[in-house]
Amino acid sequence: MSKLDEKEIVGIFANKLGIRNLDDVALLDKGIVIKSDMLVASTDVPPGMEAWQVARKSVVSCISDLAAKGVRPYAAVISLGIPSKYSMQRSNIEGLAKGFAIASKEFGVKIVGGDTNEAGELVIDCSMIGFPTFKVPTRSGAKPGDYVIVSGAFGFAPAGLAILLQDANAITVSSSFRKHAVKSVLEPHPRQSFGLELARYFSASIDSSDGLSVSLYELASQSKGVNIIIYSIPAVEGLDKFARENSFDTHELVFHAGEEYEIVATISHTKIRQAEAAAKKAGICLHVIGRVQDGSGNVFVGKKLLENRGYMHLHKR
């Protein structure tokens, strides 16, 4: 008997609990948005990540999902599962505390409490609330004619992870590309200002941390009667060279990796000029990479069907 993957498990709980429209955040009565995300050391912490960076990353995941909906965070509670060996070093605990303090100041969120317990490995659960200032875009609002946009280019995170996981001498890479790629893994940058400035123009939106392909398919499949056509591949500068020199596939790095905290959204053709003007005024780069067409929930890169695959916890083997 094969094990269930993350999406199947979430589907079972959603069915039993009567949750019809799954999204990255939950909009409650009285305009409260709530989000939770869990970091587990064995699946979410790469080699070389310091304790303060681990703590910060656990907050980044929630910030990124709120940003994709244009929601400013207000408060968070943190629950920690700490292995006994980890807690024997005071520097580890002080490092975690430092990371939470950095994230609190960086993203403007109050960390007001939480819980601690002993666990077999380090586990951090962050639950966050925020308050939207306008209607929150869902995953299901894309319409034919909409533009598909992203907040930045893709490829640094999977390249950086490859650098961290392999012998440094086994990877051919320039010092500049290495620096940016590794930093994108150890200190990910959620697009908070992008979302807060531009989400008011989104017809549908999602954060890309599960992979660009998966994110595009979520928008296409949850919206009614649409396909997404990508005509401009958003690869970071230097990715083709990195892939070629190290036997990687650029397409794979851009579309099917995870841990990149960009925003993927659609914008009506009637609002795209307003959005571009607002982005320019705020000093933000808005990248148009495709269009929405009539269809049945598929995503194409040019005329080729894109495989719906990315990073997923509890994935089948």
PDB file of N, CA and C in Angstrom, residues 7-109:
ATOM      1  N   LYS A   7      -0.792  16.526  -0.583  1.00  0.00           N
ATOM      2  CA  LYS A   7      -2.027  17.036  -1.173  1.00  0.00           C
ATOM      3  C   LYS A   7      -3.205  16.118  -0.883  1.00  0.00           C
ATOM      4  N   GLU A   8      -2.966  14.808  -0.937  1.00  0.00           N
ATOM      5  CA  GLU A   8      -4.036  13.850  -0.652  1.00  0.00           C
ATOM      6  C   GLU A   8      -4.456  13.908   0.815  1.00  0.00           C
ATOM      7  N   ILE A   9      -3.492  14.053   1.709  1.00  0.00           N
ATOM      8  CA  ILE A   9      -3.796  14.149   3.140  1.00  0.00           C
ATOM      9  C   ILE A   9      -4.614  15.401   3.428  1.00  0.00           C
ATOM     10  N   VAL A  10      -4.180  16.531   2.866  1.00  0.00           N
ATOM     11  CA  VAL A  10      -4.915  17.786   3.063  1.00  0.00           C
ATOM     12  C   VAL A  10      -6.330  17.655   2.514  1.00  0.00           C
ATOM     13  N   GLY A  11      -6.476  16.982   1.362  1.00  0.00           N
ATOM     14  CA  GLY A  11      -7.801  16.786   0.774  1.00  0.00           C
ATOM     15  C   GLY A  11      -8.736  15.999   1.671  1.00  0.00           C
ATOM     16  N   ILE A  12      -8.221  14.984   2.342  1.00  0.00           N
ATOM     17  CA  ILE A  12      -9.048  14.185   3.257  1.00  0.00           C
ATOM     18  C   ILE A  12      -9.550  15.037   4.417  1.00  0.00           C
ATOM     19  N   PHE A  13      -8.649  15.811   5.016  1.00  0.00           N
ATOM     20  CA  PHE A  13      -9.059  16.675   6.137  1.00  0.00           C
ATOM     21  C   PHE A  13     -10.051  17.742   5.676  1.00  0.00           C
ATOM     22  N   ALA A  14      -9.795  18.331   4.508  1.00  0.00           N
ATOM     23  CA  ALA A  14     -10.703  19.358   3.997  1.00  0.00           C
ATOM     24  C   ALA A  14     -12.096  18.785   3.765  1.00  0.00           C
ATOM     25  N   ASN A  15     -12.162  17.565   3.230  1.00  0.00           N
ATOM     26  CA  ASN A  15     -13.447  16.917   2.991  1.00  0.00           C
ATOM     27  C   ASN A  15     -14.193  16.647   4.292  1.00  0.00           C
ATOM     28  N   LYS A  16     -13.496  16.120   5.273  1.00  0.00           N
ATOM     29  CA  LYS A  16     -14.128  15.796   6.553  1.00  0.00           C
ATOM     30  C   LYS A  16     -14.570  17.048   7.310  1.00  0.00           C
ATOM     31  N   LEU A  17     -13.826  18.121   7.141  1.00  0.00           N
ATOM     32  CA  LEU A  17     -14.127  19.350   7.867  1.00  0.00           C
ATOM     33  C   LEU A  17     -15.020  20.302   7.077  1.00  0.00           C
ATOM     34  N   GLY A  18     -15.359  19.919   5.849  1.00  0.00           N
ATOM     35  CA  GLY A  18     -16.244  20.745   5.038  1.00  0.00           C
ATOM     36  C   GLY A  18     -15.608  22.012   4.513  1.00  0.00           C
ATOM     37  N   ILE A  19     -14.288  21.969   4.272  1.00  0.00           N
ATOM     38  CA  ILE A  19     -13.580  23.133   3.725  1.00  0.00           C
ATOM     39  C   ILE A  19     -13.601  23.018   2.210  1.00  0.00           C
ATOM     40  N   ARG A  20     -14.353  23.877   1.551  1.00  0.00           N
ATOM     41  CA  ARG A  20     -14.559  23.748   0.103  1.00  0.00           C
ATOM     42  C   ARG A  20     -13.460  24.422  -0.717  1.00  0.00           C
ATOM     43  N   ASN A  21     -13.058  25.590  -0.302  1.00  0.00           N
ATOM     44  CA  ASN A  21     -12.101  26.358  -1.104  1.00  0.00           C
ATOM     45  C   ASN A  21     -10.773  26.469  -0.359  1.00  0.00           C
ATOM     46  N   LEU A  22      -9.884  25.536  -0.626  1.00  0.00           N
ATOM     47  CA  LEU A  22      -8.581  25.566   0.015  1.00  0.00           C
ATOM     48  C   LEU A  22      -7.746  26.708  -0.535  1.00  0.00           C
ATOM     49  N   ASP A  23      -7.057  27.410   0.351  1.00  0.00           N
ATOM     50  CA  ASP A  23      -6.169  28.478  -0.059  1.00  0.00           C
ATOM     51  C   ASP A  23      -5.001  28.523   0.908  1.00  0.00           C
ATOM     52  N   ASP A  24      -4.056  29.424   0.658  1.00  0.00           N
ATOM     53  CA  ASP A  24      -2.886  29.519   1.521  1.00  0.00           C
ATOM     54  C   ASP A  24      -3.217  30.141   2.869  1.00  0.00           C
ATOM     55  N   VAL A  25      -4.240  30.969   2.900  1.00  0.00           N
ATOM     56  CA  VAL A  25      -4.647  31.629   4.134  1.00  0.00           C
ATOM     57  C   VAL A  25      -6.149  31.433   4.311  1.00  0.00           C
ATOM     58  N   ALA A  26      -6.607  31.610   5.555  1.00  0.00           N
ATOM     59  CA  ALA A  26      -8.033  31.498   5.842  1.00  0.00           C
ATOM     60  C   ALA A  26      -8.573  32.867   6.234  1.00  0.00           C
ATOM     61  N   LEU A  27      -9.636  33.289   5.574  1.00  0.00           N
ATOM     62  CA  LEU A  27     -10.281  34.561   5.883  1.00  0.00           C
ATOM     63  C   LEU A  27     -11.452  34.287   6.812  1.00  0.00           C
ATOM     64  N   LEU A  28     -11.358  34.785   8.037  1.00  0.00           N
ATOM     65  CA  LEU A  28     -12.390  34.576   9.035  1.00  0.00           C
ATOM     66  C   LEU A  28     -13.337  35.767   9.070  1.00  0.00           C
ATOM     67  N   ASP A  29     -14.365  35.658   9.891  1.00  0.00           N
ATOM     68  CA  ASP A  29     -15.296  36.770  10.068  1.00  0.00           C
ATOM     69  C   ASP A  29     -14.563  37.988  10.619  1.00  0.00           C
ATOM     70  N   LYS A  30     -15.122  39.142  10.410  1.00  0.00           N
ATOM     71  CA  LYS A  30     -14.601  40.412  10.917  1.00  0.00           C
ATOM     72  C   LYS A  30     -13.236  40.770  10.319  1.00  0.00           C
ATOM     73  N   GLY A  31     -12.964  40.261   9.123  1.00  0.00           N
ATOM     74  CA  GLY A  31     -11.767  40.675   8.411  1.00  0.00           C
ATOM     75  C   GLY A  31     -10.454  40.193   8.986  1.00  0.00           C
ATOM     76  N   ILE A  32     -10.462  39.046   9.650  1.00  0.00           N
ATOM     77  CA  ILE A  32      -9.229  38.484  10.194  1.00  0.00           C
ATOM     78  C   ILE A  32      -8.717  37.406   9.258  1.00  0.00           C
ATOM     79  N   VAL A  33      -7.437  37.479   8.918  1.00  0.00           N
ATOM     80  CA  VAL A  33      -6.795  36.448   8.107  1.00  0.00           C
ATOM     81  C   VAL A  33      -5.840  35.663   8.996  1.00  0.00           C
ATOM     82  N   ILE A  34      -5.886  34.350   8.899  1.00  0.00           N
ATOM     83  CA  ILE A  34      -5.030  33.506   9.731  1.00  0.00           C
ATOM     84  C   ILE A  34      -4.253  32.528   8.856  1.00  0.00           C
ATOM     85  N   LYS A  35      -3.024  32.237   9.273  1.00  0.00           N
ATOM     86  CA  LYS A  35      -2.138  31.362   8.509  1.00  0.00           C
ATOM     87  C   LYS A  35      -1.228  30.609   9.472  1.00  0.00           C
ATOM     88  N   SER A  36      -0.962  29.332   9.194  1.00  0.00           N
ATOM     89  CA  SER A  36       0.024  28.596   9.978  1.00  0.00           C
ATOM     90  C   SER A  36       0.942  27.829   9.038  1.00  0.00           C
ATOM     91  N   ASP A  37       2.175  27.601   9.470  1.00  0.00           N
ATOM     92  CA  ASP A  37       3.128  26.853   8.676  1.00  0.00           C
ATOM     93  C   ASP A  37       4.113  26.175   9.619  1.00  0.00           C
ATOM     94  N   MET A  38       4.529  24.960   9.261  1.00  0.00           N
ATOM     95  CA  MET A  38       5.410  24.178  10.115  1.00  0.00           C
ATOM     96  C   MET A  38       6.741  23.915   9.434  1.00  0.00           C
ATOM     97  N   LEU A  39       7.822  24.148  10.162  1.00  0.00           N
ATOM     98  CA  LEU A  39       9.171  23.825   9.709  1.00  0.00           C
ATOM     99  C   LEU A  39       9.655  22.592  10.458  1.00  0.00           C
ATOM    100  N   VAL A  40      10.168  21.614   9.719  1.00  0.00           N
ATOM    101  CA  VAL A  40      10.718  20.392  10.299  1.00  0.00           C
ATOM    102  C   VAL A  40      12.163  20.273   9.850  1.00  0.00           C
ATOM    103  N   ALA A  41      13.064  20.084  10.803  1.00  0.00           N
ATOM    104  CA  ALA A  41      14.492  20.150  10.506  1.00  0.00           C
ATOM    105  C   ALA A  41      14.919  19.210   9.388  1.00  0.00           C
ATOM    106  N   SER A  42      14.428  17.970   9.399  1.00  0.00           N
ATOM    107  CA  SER A  42      14.906  16.976   8.430  1.00  0.00           C
ATOM    108  C   SER A  42      14.491  17.275   6.997  1.00  0.00           C
ATOM    109  N   THR A  43      13.438  18.056   6.798  1.00  0.00           N
ATOM    110  CA  THR A  43      12.974  18.348   5.439  1.00  0.00           C
ATOM    111  C   THR A  43      13.116  19.812   5.039  1.00  0.00           C
ATOM    112  N   ASP A  44      13.312  20.696   6.002  1.00  0.00           N
ATOM    113  CA  ASP A  44      13.280  22.127   5.706  1.00  0.00           C
ATOM    114  C   ASP A  44      14.552  22.890   6.049  1.00  0.00           C
ATOM    115  N   VAL A  45      15.513  22.229   6.658  1.00  0.00           N
ATOM    116  CA  VAL A  45      16.741  22.914   7.078  1.00  0.00           C
ATOM    117  C   VAL A  45      17.930  22.343   6.312  1.00  0.00           C
ATOM    118  N   PRO A  46      18.505  23.101   5.381  1.00  0.00           N
ATOM    119  CA  PRO A  46      19.636  22.611   4.595  1.00  0.00           C
ATOM    120  C   PRO A  46      20.942  22.708   5.382  1.00  0.00           C
ATOM    121  N   PRO A  47      21.975  22.025   4.927  1.00  0.00           N
ATOM    122  CA  PRO A  47      23.286  22.136   5.579  1.00  0.00           C
ATOM    123  C   PRO A  47      23.781  23.574   5.575  1.00  0.00           C
ATOM    124  N   GLY A  48      24.406  23.977   6.668  1.00  0.00           N
ATOM    125  CA  GLY A  48      24.981  25.313   6.734  1.00  0.00           C
ATOM    126  C   GLY A  48      24.051  26.382   7.278  1.00  0.00           C
ATOM    127  N   MET A  49      22.786  26.045   7.526  1.00  0.00           N
ATOM    128  CA  MET A  49      21.843  27.039   8.041  1.00  0.00           C
ATOM    129  C   MET A  49      22.008  27.169   9.552  1.00  0.00           C
ATOM    130  N   GLU A  50      22.275  28.394  10.011  1.00  0.00           N
ATOM    131  CA  GLU A  50      22.459  28.653  11.428  1.00  0.00           C
ATOM    132  C   GLU A  50      21.116  28.740  12.135  1.00  0.00           C
ATOM    133  N   ALA A  51      21.161  28.624  13.463  1.00  0.00           N
ATOM    134  CA  ALA A  51      19.926  28.593  14.257  1.00  0.00           C
ATOM    135  C   ALA A  51      19.067  29.827  14.012  1.00  0.00           C
ATOM    136  N   TRP A  52      19.694  31.016  13.939  1.00  0.00           N
ATOM    137  CA  TRP A  52      18.901  32.231  13.744  1.00  0.00           C
ATOM    138  C   TRP A  52      18.235  32.235  12.371  1.00  0.00           C
ATOM    139  N   GLN A  53      18.910  31.647  11.373  1.00  0.00           N
ATOM    140  CA  GLN A  53      18.334  31.563  10.038  1.00  0.00           C
ATOM    141  C   GLN A  53      17.175  30.569   9.992  1.00  0.00           C
ATOM    142  N   VAL A  54      17.275  29.490  10.770  1.00  0.00           N
ATOM    143  CA  VAL A  54      16.185  28.517  10.855  1.00  0.00           C
ATOM    144  C   VAL A  54      14.939  29.181  11.425  1.00  0.00           C
ATOM    145  N   ALA A  55      15.117  29.913  12.523  1.00  0.00           N
ATOM    146  CA  ALA A  55      13.982  30.595  13.153  1.00  0.00           C
ATOM    147  C   ALA A  55      13.359  31.615  12.208  1.00  0.00           C
ATOM    148  N   ARG A  56      14.202  32.390  11.541  1.00  0.00           N
ATOM    149  CA  ARG A  56      13.690  33.395  10.606  1.00  0.00           C
ATOM    150  C   ARG A  56      12.912  32.736   9.485  1.00  0.00           C
ATOM    151  N   LYS A  57      13.449  31.623   8.946  1.00  0.00           N
ATOM    152  CA  LYS A  57      12.768  30.948   7.844  1.00  0.00           C
ATOM    153  C   LYS A  57      11.380  30.457   8.262  1.00  0.00           C
ATOM    154  N   SER A  58      11.218  30.018   9.508  1.00  0.00           N
ATOM    155  CA  SER A  58       9.911  29.532   9.958  1.00  0.00           C
ATOM    156  C   SER A  58       8.864  30.631   9.936  1.00  0.00           C
ATOM    157  N   VAL A  59       9.307  31.879  10.073  1.00  0.00           N
ATOM    158  CA  VAL A  59       8.390  33.026  10.005  1.00  0.00           C
ATOM    159  C   VAL A  59       8.176  33.450   8.555  1.00  0.00           C
ATOM    160  N   VAL A  60       9.224  33.344   7.741  1.00  0.00           N
ATOM    161  CA  VAL A  60       9.153  33.720   6.325  1.00  0.00           C
ATOM    162  C   VAL A  60       8.021  33.013   5.603  1.00  0.00           C
ATOM    163  N   SER A  61       7.817  31.727   5.912  1.00  0.00           N
ATOM    164  CA  SER A  61       6.786  30.956   5.209  1.00  0.00           C
ATOM    165  C   SER A  61       5.410  31.576   5.373  1.00  0.00           C
ATOM    166  N   CYS A  62       5.081  32.007   6.585  1.00  0.00           N
ATOM    167  CA  CYS A  62       3.779  32.659   6.809  1.00  0.00           C
ATOM    168  C   CYS A  62       3.727  34.040   6.178  1.00  0.00           C
ATOM    169  N   ILE A  63       4.809  34.790   6.297  1.00  0.00           N
ATOM    170  CA  ILE A  63       4.864  36.132   5.721  1.00  0.00           C
ATOM    171  C   ILE A  63       4.630  36.075   4.218  1.00  0.00           C
ATOM    172  N   SER A  64       5.244  35.080   3.557  1.00  0.00           N
ATOM    173  CA  SER A  64       5.125  34.966   2.103  1.00  0.00           C
ATOM    174  C   SER A  64       3.684  34.700   1.681  1.00  0.00           C
ATOM    175  N   ASP A  65       3.000  33.820   2.387  1.00  0.00           N
ATOM    176  CA  ASP A  65       1.610  33.525   2.042  1.00  0.00           C
ATOM    177  C   ASP A  65       0.706  34.731   2.285  1.00  0.00           C
ATOM    178  N   LEU A  66       0.934  35.449   3.363  1.00  0.00           N
ATOM    179  CA  LEU A  66       0.145  36.658   3.609  1.00  0.00           C
ATOM    180  C   LEU A  66       0.441  37.726   2.548  1.00  0.00           C
ATOM    181  N   ALA A  67       1.715  37.838   2.182  1.00  0.00           N
ATOM    182  CA  ALA A  67       2.092  38.841   1.181  1.00  0.00           C
ATOM    183  C   ALA A  67       1.401  38.589  -0.151  1.00  0.00           C
ATOM    184  N   ALA A  68       1.267  37.317  -0.526  1.00  0.00           N
ATOM    185  CA  ALA A  68       0.620  36.982  -1.801  1.00  0.00           C
ATOM    186  C   ALA A  68      -0.836  37.424  -1.827  1.00  0.00           C
ATOM    187  N   LYS A  69      -1.409  37.630  -0.657  1.00  0.00           N
ATOM    188  CA  LYS A  69      -2.796  38.088  -0.556  1.00  0.00           C
ATOM    189  C   LYS A  69      -2.896  39.569  -0.188  1.00  0.00           C
ATOM    190  N   GLY A  70      -1.739  40.233  -0.079  1.00  0.00           N
ATOM    191  CA  GLY A  70      -1.752  41.650   0.259  1.00  0.00           C
ATOM    192  C   GLY A  70      -2.125  41.926   1.694  1.00  0.00           C
ATOM    193  N   VAL A  71      -1.835  40.975   2.578  1.00  0.00           N
ATOM    194  CA  VAL A  71      -2.223  41.101   3.985  1.00  0.00           C
ATOM    195  C   VAL A  71      -1.005  41.468   4.830  1.00  0.00           C
ATOM    196  N   ARG A  72      -1.135  42.535   5.602  1.00  0.00           N
ATOM    197  CA  ARG A  72      -0.063  42.936   6.509  1.00  0.00           C
ATOM    198  C   ARG A  72      -0.159  42.117   7.795  1.00  0.00           C
ATOM    199  N   PRO A  73       0.919  41.466   8.237  1.00  0.00           N
ATOM    200  CA  PRO A  73       0.853  40.649   9.448  1.00  0.00           C
ATOM    201  C   PRO A  73       0.711  41.506  10.700  1.00  0.00           C
ATOM    202  N   TYR A  74       0.050  40.960  11.694  1.00  0.00           N
ATOM    203  CA  TYR A  74      -0.114  41.686  12.953  1.00  0.00           C
ATOM    204  C   TYR A  74       0.587  40.978  14.105  1.00  0.00           C
ATOM    205  N   ALA A  75       0.232  39.704  14.340  1.00  0.00           N
ATOM    206  CA  ALA A  75       0.801  38.980  15.474  1.00  0.00           C
ATOM    207  C   ALA A  75       0.997  37.514  15.126  1.00  0.00           C
ATOM    208  N   ALA A  76       1.933  36.872  15.836  1.00  0.00           N
ATOM    209  CA  ALA A  76       2.210  35.453  15.616  1.00  0.00           C
ATOM    210  C   ALA A  76       2.470  34.766  16.943  1.00  0.00           C
ATOM    211  N   VAL A  77       2.144  33.487  16.996  1.00  0.00           N
ATOM    212  CA  VAL A  77       2.543  32.635  18.123  1.00  0.00           C
ATOM    213  C   VAL A  77       3.401  31.510  17.551  1.00  0.00           C
ATOM    214  N   ILE A  78       4.417  31.129  18.299  1.00  0.00           N
ATOM    215  CA  ILE A  78       5.396  30.151  17.849  1.00  0.00           C
ATOM    216  C   ILE A  78       5.391  28.956  18.796  1.00  0.00           C
ATOM    217  N   SER A  79       5.255  27.750  18.248  1.00  0.00           N
ATOM    218  CA  SER A  79       5.382  26.528  19.041  1.00  0.00           C
ATOM    219  C   SER A  79       6.645  25.799  18.610  1.00  0.00           C
ATOM    220  N   LEU A  80       7.440  25.373  19.599  1.00  0.00           N
ATOM    221  CA  LEU A  80       8.734  24.754  19.347  1.00  0.00           C
ATOM    222  C   LEU A  80       8.774  23.328  19.883  1.00  0.00           C
ATOM    223  N   GLY A  81       9.209  22.393  19.031  1.00  0.00           N
ATOM    224  CA  GLY A  81       9.570  21.057  19.482  1.00  0.00           C
ATOM    225  C   GLY A  81      11.085  20.978  19.431  1.00  0.00           C
ATOM    226  N   ILE A  82      11.735  20.799  20.591  1.00  0.00           N
ATOM    227  CA  ILE A  82      13.188  20.902  20.676  1.00  0.00           C
ATOM    228  C   ILE A  82      13.798  19.574  21.121  1.00  0.00           C
ATOM    229  N   PRO A  83      14.711  19.014  20.339  1.00  0.00           N
ATOM    230  CA  PRO A  83      15.393  17.781  20.752  1.00  0.00           C
ATOM    231  C   PRO A  83      16.273  18.035  21.973  1.00  0.00           C
ATOM    232  N   SER A  84      16.422  17.050  22.816  1.00  0.00           N
ATOM    233  CA  SER A  84      17.195  17.228  24.047  1.00  0.00           C
ATOM    234  C   SER A  84      18.644  17.596  23.747  1.00  0.00           C
ATOM    235  N   LYS A  85      19.243  16.988  22.716  1.00  0.00           N
ATOM    236  CA  LYS A  85      20.635  17.299  22.382  1.00  0.00           C
ATOM    237  C   LYS A  85      20.769  18.745  21.912  1.00  0.00           C
ATOM    238  N   TYR A  86      19.748  19.230  21.207  1.00  0.00           N
ATOM    239  CA  TYR A  86      19.778  20.598  20.698  1.00  0.00           C
ATOM    240  C   TYR A  86      19.734  21.596  21.845  1.00  0.00           C
ATOM    241  N   SER A  87      18.916  21.295  22.858  1.00  0.00           N
ATOM    242  CA  SER A  87      18.736  22.228  23.972  1.00  0.00           C
ATOM    243  C   SER A  87      19.908  22.197  24.950  1.00  0.00           C
ATOM    244  N   MET A  88      20.821  21.236  24.794  1.00  0.00           N
ATOM    245  CA  MET A  88      21.983  21.173  25.677  1.00  0.00           C
ATOM    246  C   MET A  88      22.984  22.280  25.369  1.00  0.00           C
ATOM    247  N   GLN A  89      22.867  22.885  24.189  1.00  0.00           N
ATOM    248  CA  GLN A  89      23.734  23.998  23.830  1.00  0.00           C
ATOM    249  C   GLN A  89      22.939  25.306  23.898  1.00  0.00           C
ATOM    250  N   ARG A  90      23.275  26.113  24.854  1.00  0.00           N
ATOM    251  CA  ARG A  90      22.566  27.379  25.048  1.00  0.00           C
ATOM    252  C   ARG A  90      22.608  28.246  23.794  1.00  0.00           C
ATOM    253  N   SER A  91      23.718  28.147  23.055  1.00  0.00           N
ATOM    254  CA  SER A  91      23.875  28.971  21.844  1.00  0.00           C
ATOM    255  C   SER A  91      22.797  28.655  20.808  1.00  0.00           C
ATOM    256  N   ASN A  92      22.330  27.397  20.751  1.00  0.00           N
ATOM    257  CA  ASN A  92      21.256  27.035  19.816  1.00  0.00           C
ATOM    258  C   ASN A  92      19.968  27.773  20.157  1.00  0.00           C
ATOM    259  N   ILE A  93      19.621  27.776  21.432  1.00  0.00           N
ATOM    260  CA  ILE A  93      18.367  28.419  21.855  1.00  0.00           C
ATOM    261  C   ILE A  93      18.466  29.932  21.699  1.00  0.00           C
ATOM    262  N   GLU A  94      19.634  30.485  22.048  1.00  0.00           N
ATOM    263  CA  GLU A  94      19.815  31.928  21.869  1.00  0.00           C
ATOM    264  C   GLU A  94      19.786  32.299  20.387  1.00  0.00           C
ATOM    265  N   GLY A  95      20.298  31.398  19.531  1.00  0.00           N
ATOM    266  CA  GLY A  95      20.247  31.631  18.094  1.00  0.00           C
ATOM    267  C   GLY A  95      18.814  31.665  17.579  1.00  0.00           C
ATOM    268  N   LEU A  96      17.988  30.739  18.044  1.00  0.00           N
ATOM    269  CA  LEU A  96      16.577  30.736  17.648  1.00  0.00           C
ATOM    270  C   LEU A  96      15.902  32.030  18.082  1.00  0.00           C
ATOM    271  N   ALA A  97      16.154  32.430  19.332  1.00  0.00           N
ATOM    272  CA  ALA A  97      15.546  33.666  19.842  1.00  0.00           C
ATOM    273  C   ALA A  97      15.983  34.866  19.009  1.00  0.00           C
ATOM    274  N   LYS A  98      17.254  34.891  18.628  1.00  0.00           N
ATOM    275  CA  LYS A  98      17.765  35.979  17.789  1.00  0.00           C
ATOM    276  C   LYS A  98      17.038  36.012  16.447  1.00  0.00           C
ATOM    277  N   GLY A  99      16.840  34.835  15.842  1.00  0.00           N
ATOM    278  CA  GLY A  99      16.159  34.770  14.546  1.00  0.00           C
ATOM    279  C   GLY A  99      14.721  35.255  14.617  1.00  0.00           C
ATOM    280  N   PHE A 100      14.019  34.890  15.682  1.00  0.00           N
ATOM    281  CA  PHE A 100      12.634  35.352  15.837  1.00  0.00           C
ATOM    282  C   PHE A 100      12.593  36.867  16.011  1.00  0.00           C
ATOM    283  N   ALA A 101      13.557  37.415  16.761  1.00  0.00           N
ATOM    284  CA  ALA A 101      13.609  38.868  16.963  1.00  0.00           C
ATOM    285  C   ALA A 101      13.899  39.589  15.646  1.00  0.00           C
ATOM    286  N   ILE A 102      14.814  39.027  14.841  1.00  0.00           N
ATOM    287  CA  ILE A 102      15.131  39.626  13.533  1.00  0.00           C
ATOM    288  C   ILE A 102      13.900  39.622  12.635  1.00  0.00           C
ATOM    289  N   ALA A 103      13.199  38.484  12.578  1.00  0.00           N
ATOM    290  CA  ALA A 103      12.013  38.371  11.728  1.00  0.00           C
ATOM    291  C   ALA A 103      10.911  39.313  12.187  1.00  0.00           C
ATOM    292  N   SER A 104      10.734  39.420  13.493  1.00  0.00           N
ATOM    293  CA  SER A 104       9.695  40.306  14.035  1.00  0.00           C
ATOM    294  C   SER A 104       9.910  41.743  13.585  1.00  0.00           C
ATOM    295  N   LYS A 105      11.156  42.200  13.662  1.00  0.00           N
ATOM    296  CA  LYS A 105      11.472  43.575  13.258  1.00  0.00           C
ATOM    297  C   LYS A 105      11.428  43.734  11.751  1.00  0.00           C
ATOM    298  N   GLU A 106      11.976  42.753  11.018  1.00  0.00           N
ATOM    299  CA  GLU A 106      12.072  42.844   9.560  1.00  0.00           C
ATOM    300  C   GLU A 106      10.703  42.894   8.897  1.00  0.00           C
ATOM    301  N   PHE A 107       9.757  42.090   9.397  1.00  0.00           N
ATOM    302  CA  PHE A 107       8.460  41.966   8.733  1.00  0.00           C
ATOM    303  C   PHE A 107       7.323  42.682   9.455  1.00  0.00           C
ATOM    304  N   GLY A 108       7.624  43.326  10.567  1.00  0.00           N
ATOM    305  CA  GLY A 108       6.614  44.097  11.272  1.00  0.00           C
ATOM    306  C   GLY A 108       5.532  43.255  11.900  1.00  0.00           C
ATOM    307  N   VAL A 109       5.907  42.126  12.506  1.00  0.00           N
ATOM    308  CA  VAL A 109       4.925  41.246  13.140  1.00  0.00           C
ATOM    309  C   VAL A 109       5.304  41.043  14.600  1.00  0.00           C
TER     310      VAL A 109
END
